[in-house]
Amino acid sequence: MSSQTQPPVLTLDSFTFIEEANAASGAIVAADRLGVLARLERGPIDPPGLARECAMGERGARLLLSALAGLGLVETRADGAYCAVPELSQMRGLRIPWDRLAEALRDDIPVVSGDSPAGAAAIYPNLVTFLGARFAPIAELAAQHLAAPGLRVLDAGAGAAPWSIAIAKRDRACRVTAMDLPDVLRATREAVAGAGLDEQFRLLGGDLFTLDWGRSSYDLAIAGNLCHLFDATVNRRLLRRLLDALRPGGRLAIIDAVPNERLDGPRAVVLYALGLALRTTRGQVYPFSTYVGSLREAG
């Protein structure tokens, strides 16, 4: 039998990941349903106390707390109590409703349409602060390649503006126009103020596809974590608008999750893409070649 006709084999790495992913999901779901996550948010507690307050067995309480500690969601104290990490409450609000995935795939209808203004206004005001912190280290790396003296930057769909904040911190002469939905701009304003960059930022509230942010006005336009929300046709419209906003010689930075050309990896990217079925009507991740083609068509 040739290598081309041999059946695929599940690797040990994949098997281990699937086992751990199932266990992690089970632990988080159980902790949520039993009220453990909510109780941990109120303060530290030891296994016997958790067992009493959440009406569960003490052995189960110990096992569950250990698993949550292994996932980095809680920390153990010297007195034997467990306390939640500060991000636990944010993580609870960010949980994707994976239990509705089969329904979303069957009906091709998302649980919430994060690619529409109304849906985005429901999701992102409470999400972008967490995402900003999550992307901050990567944004610092991106800024090494994007920053230049005296830049005029358009940050489209800025959220907590991690990408433009990292650039603006490198040059006090940099000026940023950060746009997003009005409900999201509160988080943008807080992030900018927290970075001490108020004087370098102008905030614009409005729709990504209709807001007048100016033409031929910017040296750099940033589309950070936007393109995966839309289909290819809508992305061409978006990219055209961003290109029109650039001065001659300006640059467009597209920052997103990018799969390989076969669309079967990396694992984290294709699993992320699956979650888009739950929160977008047409969203998907695109390989590098798709972006090249879209930019050529957009001019």
CSV table of C-alpha atoms in Angstrom, one decimal:
chain,number,residue,atom,x,y,z
A,1,MET,CA,0.0,0.0,0.0
A,2,SER,CA,1.5,3.4,-1.0
A,3,SER,CA,1.7,6.3,1.3
A,4,GLN,CA,-1.0,8.1,-0.8
A,5,THR,CA,-3.6,5.3,-0.1
A,6,GLN,CA,-2.8,4.7,3.6
A,7,PRO,CA,-5.6,5.8,5.9
A,8,PRO,CA,-5.0,8.9,8.0
A,9,VAL,CA,-3.8,8.3,11.5
A,10,LEU,CA,-4.7,10.2,14.6
A,11,THR,CA,-1.4,11.5,16.1
A,12,LEU,CA,-0.7,11.3,19.8
A,13,ASP,CA,-0.5,15.1,19.9
A,14,SER,CA,-4.0,15.4,18.4
A,15,PHE,CA,-5.4,12.7,20.7
A,16,THR,CA,-4.0,14.4,23.8
A,17,PHE,CA,-5.3,17.7,22.7
A,18,ILE,CA,-8.8,16.4,22.1
A,19,GLU,CA,-8.8,14.6,25.5
A,20,GLU,CA,-7.7,17.8,27.3
A,21,ALA,CA,-10.1,20.0,25.4
A,22,ASN,CA,-13.0,17.8,26.2
A,23,ALA,CA,-12.0,17.7,29.9
A,24,ALA,CA,-11.4,21.5,30.0
A,25,SER,CA,-14.8,22.2,28.4
A,26,GLY,CA,-16.5,19.8,30.8
A,27,ALA,CA,-14.8,21.4,33.8
A,28,ILE,CA,-15.8,24.9,32.9
A,29,VAL,CA,-19.4,24.0,32.0
A,30,ALA,CA,-19.8,22.0,35.2
A,31,ALA,CA,-18.4,24.9,37.3
A,32,ASP,CA,-20.8,27.3,35.6
A,33,ARG,CA,-23.9,25.1,36.1
A,34,LEU,CA,-23.0,24.3,39.7
A,35,GLY,CA,-22.6,28.0,40.5
A,36,VAL,CA,-18.9,27.5,41.3
A,37,LEU,CA,-17.6,30.2,39.0
A,38,ALA,CA,-20.1,32.7,40.4
A,39,ARG,CA,-19.1,31.8,43.9
A,40,LEU,CA,-15.4,32.1,43.1
A,41,GLU,CA,-16.0,35.6,41.8
A,42,ARG,CA,-17.3,36.6,45.2
A,43,GLY,CA,-14.1,35.7,47.0
A,44,PRO,CA,-11.8,32.9,48.1
A,45,ILE,CA,-13.2,29.6,49.4
A,46,ASP,CA,-11.9,26.2,50.3
A,47,PRO,CA,-13.2,22.8,49.0
A,48,PRO,CA,-15.4,22.0,52.1
A,49,GLY,CA,-16.9,25.5,52.0
A,50,LEU,CA,-17.5,25.2,48.2
A,51,ALA,CA,-19.2,21.9,48.7
A,52,ARG,CA,-21.6,23.3,51.2
A,53,GLU,CA,-22.4,26.5,49.3
A,54,CYS,CA,-22.8,24.8,45.9
A,55,ALA,CA,-24.6,21.7,47.2
A,56,MET,CA,-22.0,19.2,45.9
A,57,GLY,CA,-19.7,16.5,47.2
A,58,GLU,CA,-16.5,17.6,48.9
A,59,ARG,CA,-14.4,15.2,46.7
A,60,GLY,CA,-16.0,16.7,43.6
A,61,ALA,CA,-15.3,20.2,44.9
A,62,ARG,CA,-11.6,19.4,45.4
A,63,LEU,CA,-11.3,17.8,41.9
A,64,LEU,CA,-13.1,20.6,40.2
A,65,LEU,CA,-11.0,23.3,41.9
A,66,SER,CA,-7.8,21.5,41.1
A,67,ALA,CA,-8.9,21.3,37.4
A,68,LEU,CA,-9.8,25.0,37.3
A,69,ALA,CA,-6.4,25.8,38.9
A,70,GLY,CA,-4.7,23.7,36.2
A,71,LEU,CA,-6.5,25.7,33.6
A,72,GLY,CA,-5.2,28.9,35.2
A,73,LEU,CA,-8.7,30.2,36.2
A,74,VAL,CA,-8.1,30.0,40.0
A,75,GLU,CA,-5.1,30.1,42.2
A,76,THR,CA,-4.4,28.2,45.5
A,77,ARG,CA,-3.5,30.0,48.7
A,78,ALA,CA,-1.4,28.9,51.5
A,79,ASP,CA,-4.4,28.4,53.7
A,80,GLY,CA,-5.9,25.9,51.3
A,81,ALA,CA,-8.5,28.2,49.8
A,82,TYR,CA,-8.9,28.9,46.1
A,83,CYS,CA,-9.3,32.4,44.6
A,84,ALA,CA,-10.4,33.4,41.1
A,85,VAL,CA,-7.9,35.2,38.8
A,86,PRO,CA,-9.1,38.7,37.9
A,87,GLU,CA,-9.9,37.7,34.4
A,88,LEU,CA,-12.4,35.0,35.4
A,89,SER,CA,-15.5,37.3,35.3
A,90,GLN,CA,-14.4,38.5,31.9
A,91,MET,CA,-14.0,35.0,30.6
A,92,ARG,CA,-17.5,34.1,31.8
A,93,GLY,CA,-18.9,36.9,29.7
A,94,LEU,CA,-16.8,35.9,26.7
A,95,ARG,CA,-17.8,32.2,26.6
A,96,ILE,CA,-19.0,31.2,23.1
A,97,PRO,CA,-22.2,29.1,23.3
A,98,TRP,CA,-20.7,26.0,21.9
A,99,ASP,CA,-23.7,23.9,23.0
A,100,ARG,CA,-25.6,25.6,20.2
A,101,LEU,CA,-23.1,24.9,17.5
A,102,ALA,CA,-25.0,22.0,15.9
A,103,GLU,CA,-28.1,24.2,15.6
A,104,ALA,CA,-26.1,27.1,14.1
A,105,LEU,CA,-24.4,24.8,11.6
A,106,ARG,CA,-27.6,23.1,10.6
A,107,ASP,CA,-29.7,26.3,10.2
A,108,ASP,CA,-26.8,28.5,9.1
A,109,ILE,CA,-28.0,31.1,11.5
A,110,PRO,CA,-25.7,32.5,14.2
A,111,VAL,CA,-26.7,32.9,17.8
A,112,VAL,CA,-25.8,36.6,17.5
A,113,SER,CA,-24.7,38.5,14.4
A,114,GLY,CA,-21.5,40.2,15.4
A,115,ASP,CA,-21.0,41.3,11.8
A,116,SER,CA,-24.0,43.6,12.0
A,117,PRO,CA,-24.0,47.0,13.9
A,118,ALA,CA,-26.7,45.8,16.3
A,119,GLY,CA,-25.1,42.5,17.0
A,120,ALA,CA,-21.7,44.1,17.4
A,121,ALA,CA,-23.1,46.6,19.9
A,122,ALA,CA,-24.4,43.7,21.9
A,123,ILE,CA,-21.1,41.7,21.9
A,124,TYR,CA,-18.1,44.0,21.8
A,125,PRO,CA,-18.6,46.7,24.5
A,126,ASN,CA,-17.9,44.1,27.2
A,127,LEU,CA,-15.4,42.2,25.1
A,128,VAL,CA,-12.9,44.6,23.7
A,129,THR,CA,-11.1,45.4,26.9
A,130,PHE,CA,-10.2,41.7,27.4
A,131,LEU,CA,-9.2,41.5,23.7
A,132,GLY,CA,-7.0,44.6,24.0
A,133,ALA,CA,-5.1,43.0,26.9
A,134,ARG,CA,-4.8,39.7,25.1
A,135,PHE,CA,-3.4,41.3,21.9
A,136,ALA,CA,-1.1,43.9,23.6
A,137,PRO,CA,2.1,41.8,23.5
A,138,ILE,CA,1.5,40.9,19.8
A,139,ALA,CA,0.7,44.6,19.1
A,140,GLU,CA,4.1,45.6,20.5
A,141,LEU,CA,5.7,43.2,18.0
A,142,ALA,CA,3.6,44.6,15.2
A,143,ALA,CA,4.5,48.1,16.1
A,144,GLN,CA,8.2,47.3,15.5
A,145,HIS,CA,7.3,46.9,11.8
A,146,LEU,CA,4.6,49.5,11.5
A,147,ALA,CA,5.8,52.5,13.5
A,148,ALA,CA,7.5,55.5,11.8
A,149,PRO,CA,8.0,59.1,12.7
A,150,GLY,CA,5.0,61.4,12.5
A,151,LEU,CA,2.4,58.8,11.3
A,152,ARG,CA,-1.2,59.7,10.8
A,153,VAL,CA,-3.0,56.4,11.6
A,154,LEU,CA,-6.6,55.3,11.0
A,155,ASP,CA,-7.6,52.4,13.3
A,156,ALA,CA,-10.8,51.0,11.9
A,157,GLY,CA,-12.9,49.0,14.3
A,158,ALA,CA,-10.4,49.9,16.9
A,159,GLY,CA,-12.0,48.3,20.0
A,160,ALA,CA,-9.5,48.9,22.9
A,161,ALA,CA,-7.0,50.0,20.2
A,162,PRO,CA,-4.1,47.7,21.1
A,163,TRP,CA,-2.5,48.1,17.6
A,164,SER,CA,-2.6,51.8,17.4
A,165,ILE,CA,-1.7,52.4,21.0
A,166,ALA,CA,1.4,50.3,20.6
A,167,ILE,CA,2.4,52.5,17.6
A,168,ALA,CA,1.5,55.8,19.3
A,169,LYS,CA,3.5,55.0,22.4
A,170,ARG,CA,6.6,54.9,20.2
A,171,ASP,CA,6.2,58.4,18.8
A,172,ARG,CA,4.6,61.4,20.5
A,173,ALA,CA,4.1,63.0,17.1
A,174,CYS,CA,1.9,60.2,15.9
A,175,ARG,CA,-1.8,61.0,15.6
A,176,VAL,CA,-4.5,58.3,15.5
A,177,THR,CA,-8.1,58.4,14.4
A,178,ALA,CA,-9.7,55.5,16.1
A,179,MET,CA,-13.2,54.6,14.9
A,180,ASP,CA,-15.7,52.1,16.2
A,181,LEU,CA,-19.4,51.9,17.2
A,182,PRO,CA,-20.4,54.5,19.7
A,183,ASP,CA,-21.1,51.8,22.4
A,184,VAL,CA,-17.6,50.5,22.0
A,185,LEU,CA,-15.8,53.8,22.1
A,186,ARG,CA,-16.2,54.0,25.9
A,187,ALA,CA,-13.7,51.1,26.1
A,188,THR,CA,-11.5,52.8,23.5
A,189,ARG,CA,-11.4,56.0,25.5
A,190,GLU,CA,-10.5,54.1,28.7
A,191,ALA,CA,-7.7,52.2,27.0
A,192,VAL,CA,-6.3,55.4,25.4
A,193,ALA,CA,-6.5,57.3,28.7
A,194,GLY,CA,-4.9,54.4,30.6
A,195,ALA,CA,-1.9,54.5,28.2
A,196,GLY,CA,-1.6,58.3,28.7
A,197,LEU,CA,-2.2,59.0,25.0
A,198,ASP,CA,-5.4,61.2,25.0
A,199,GLU,CA,-3.8,64.1,23.1
A,200,GLN,CA,-2.7,61.8,20.3
A,201,PHE,CA,-6.1,60.2,19.7
A,202,ARG,CA,-9.3,61.3,18.0
A,203,LEU,CA,-12.3,59.1,18.4
A,204,LEU,CA,-15.0,58.6,15.8
A,205,GLY,CA,-18.2,56.8,16.4
A,206,GLY,CA,-20.1,55.2,13.5
A,207,ASP,CA,-20.6,52.4,11.1
A,208,LEU,CA,-17.5,50.8,9.5
A,209,PHE,CA,-19.0,51.1,6.0
A,210,THR,CA,-20.7,54.5,6.1
A,211,LEU,CA,-18.7,56.7,8.5
A,212,ASP,CA,-16.7,59.5,6.8
A,213,TRP,CA,-13.2,59.2,8.1
A,214,GLY,CA,-11.6,61.2,5.3
A,215,ARG,CA,-9.9,60.4,2.0
A,216,SER,CA,-6.1,60.5,1.3
A,217,SER,CA,-5.6,61.5,4.9
A,218,TYR,CA,-3.5,58.7,6.6
A,219,ASP,CA,-0.1,57.2,6.3
A,220,LEU,CA,-1.3,53.9,7.9
A,221,ALA,CA,-4.7,52.2,8.0
A,222,ILE,CA,-5.2,49.3,10.4
A,223,ALA,CA,-7.8,46.6,9.9
A,224,GLY,CA,-7.3,44.6,13.1
A,225,ASN,CA,-9.4,41.5,13.6
A,226,LEU,CA,-12.1,42.7,11.1
A,227,CYS,CA,-11.9,40.7,7.9
A,228,HIS,CA,-12.9,37.4,9.5
A,229,LEU,CA,-16.3,38.9,10.3
A,230,PHE,CA,-17.3,39.3,6.7
A,231,ASP,CA,-17.5,37.5,3.4
A,232,ALA,CA,-15.1,38.2,0.5
A,233,THR,CA,-17.4,40.7,-1.2
A,234,VAL,CA,-17.9,42.8,1.9
A,235,ASN,CA,-14.2,42.6,2.6
A,236,ARG,CA,-13.4,44.1,-0.8
A,237,ARG,CA,-15.7,47.0,0.0
A,238,LEU,CA,-13.9,47.5,3.3
A,239,LEU,CA,-10.5,47.3,1.9
A,240,ARG,CA,-11.4,49.7,-0.9
A,241,ARG,CA,-12.6,52.3,1.7
A,242,LEU,CA,-9.4,51.9,3.7
A,243,LEU,CA,-7.2,52.2,0.7
A,244,ASP,CA,-9.0,55.4,-0.3
A,245,ALA,CA,-8.2,56.8,3.1
A,246,LEU,CA,-4.5,56.5,2.5
A,247,ARG,CA,-2.2,59.2,1.3
A,248,PRO,CA,0.1,58.3,-1.7
A,249,GLY,CA,2.6,55.8,-0.4
A,250,GLY,CA,0.5,54.9,2.6
A,251,ARG,CA,0.2,51.4,4.0
A,252,LEU,CA,-2.7,49.2,4.9
A,253,ALA,CA,-2.1,46.7,7.8
A,254,ILE,CA,-4.5,43.7,7.9
A,255,ILE,CA,-4.1,41.8,11.2
A,256,ASP,CA,-6.2,38.7,11.5
A,257,ALA,CA,-6.2,34.9,12.1
A,258,VAL,CA,-4.8,33.3,8.9
A,259,PRO,CA,-5.1,29.6,8.0
A,260,ASN,CA,-2.9,27.7,5.7
A,261,GLU,CA,-3.9,27.4,2.0
A,262,ARG,CA,-5.7,24.1,2.5
A,263,LEU,CA,-7.8,25.6,5.3
A,264,ASP,CA,-7.0,22.6,7.6
A,265,GLY,CA,-4.7,24.4,10.1
A,266,PRO,CA,-3.2,25.7,12.3
A,267,ARG,CA,-5.5,24.0,14.8
A,268,ALA,CA,-6.2,27.1,16.8
A,269,VAL,CA,-7.1,29.1,13.7
A,270,VAL,CA,-9.6,26.5,12.2
A,271,LEU,CA,-11.2,26.0,15.6
A,272,TYR,CA,-11.5,29.8,16.0
A,273,ALA,CA,-13.1,29.8,12.5
A,274,LEU,CA,-15.7,27.3,13.6
A,275,GLY,CA,-16.8,29.6,16.3
A,276,LEU,CA,-17.6,32.2,13.7
A,277,ALA,CA,-20.6,30.2,12.8
A,278,LEU,CA,-22.0,31.1,16.2
A,279,ARG,CA,-21.5,34.9,15.9
A,280,THR,CA,-21.4,35.9,12.3
A,281,THR,CA,-23.7,35.4,9.3
A,282,ARG,CA,-20.9,35.0,6.7
A,283,GLY,CA,-17.6,35.2,8.6
A,284,GLN,CA,-14.6,33.0,7.9
A,285,VAL,CA,-10.9,33.0,8.1
A,286,TYR,CA,-8.9,33.6,4.9
A,287,PRO,CA,-5.6,32.4,3.7
A,288,PHE,CA,-2.9,34.8,2.6
A,289,SER,CA,-3.7,34.2,-1.1
A,290,THR,CA,-7.2,35.5,-0.6
A,291,TYR,CA,-6.0,38.7,0.9
A,292,VAL,CA,-3.6,39.2,-2.0
A,293,GLY,CA,-6.4,38.7,-4.5
A,294,SER,CA,-8.8,41.0,-2.6
A,295,LEU,CA,-6.2,43.8,-2.4
A,296,ARG,CA,-5.5,43.5,-6.2
A,297,GLU,CA,-9.3,43.7,-6.9
A,298,ALA,CA,-9.7,46.6,-4.5
A,299,GLY,CA,-6.9,48.4,-6.3
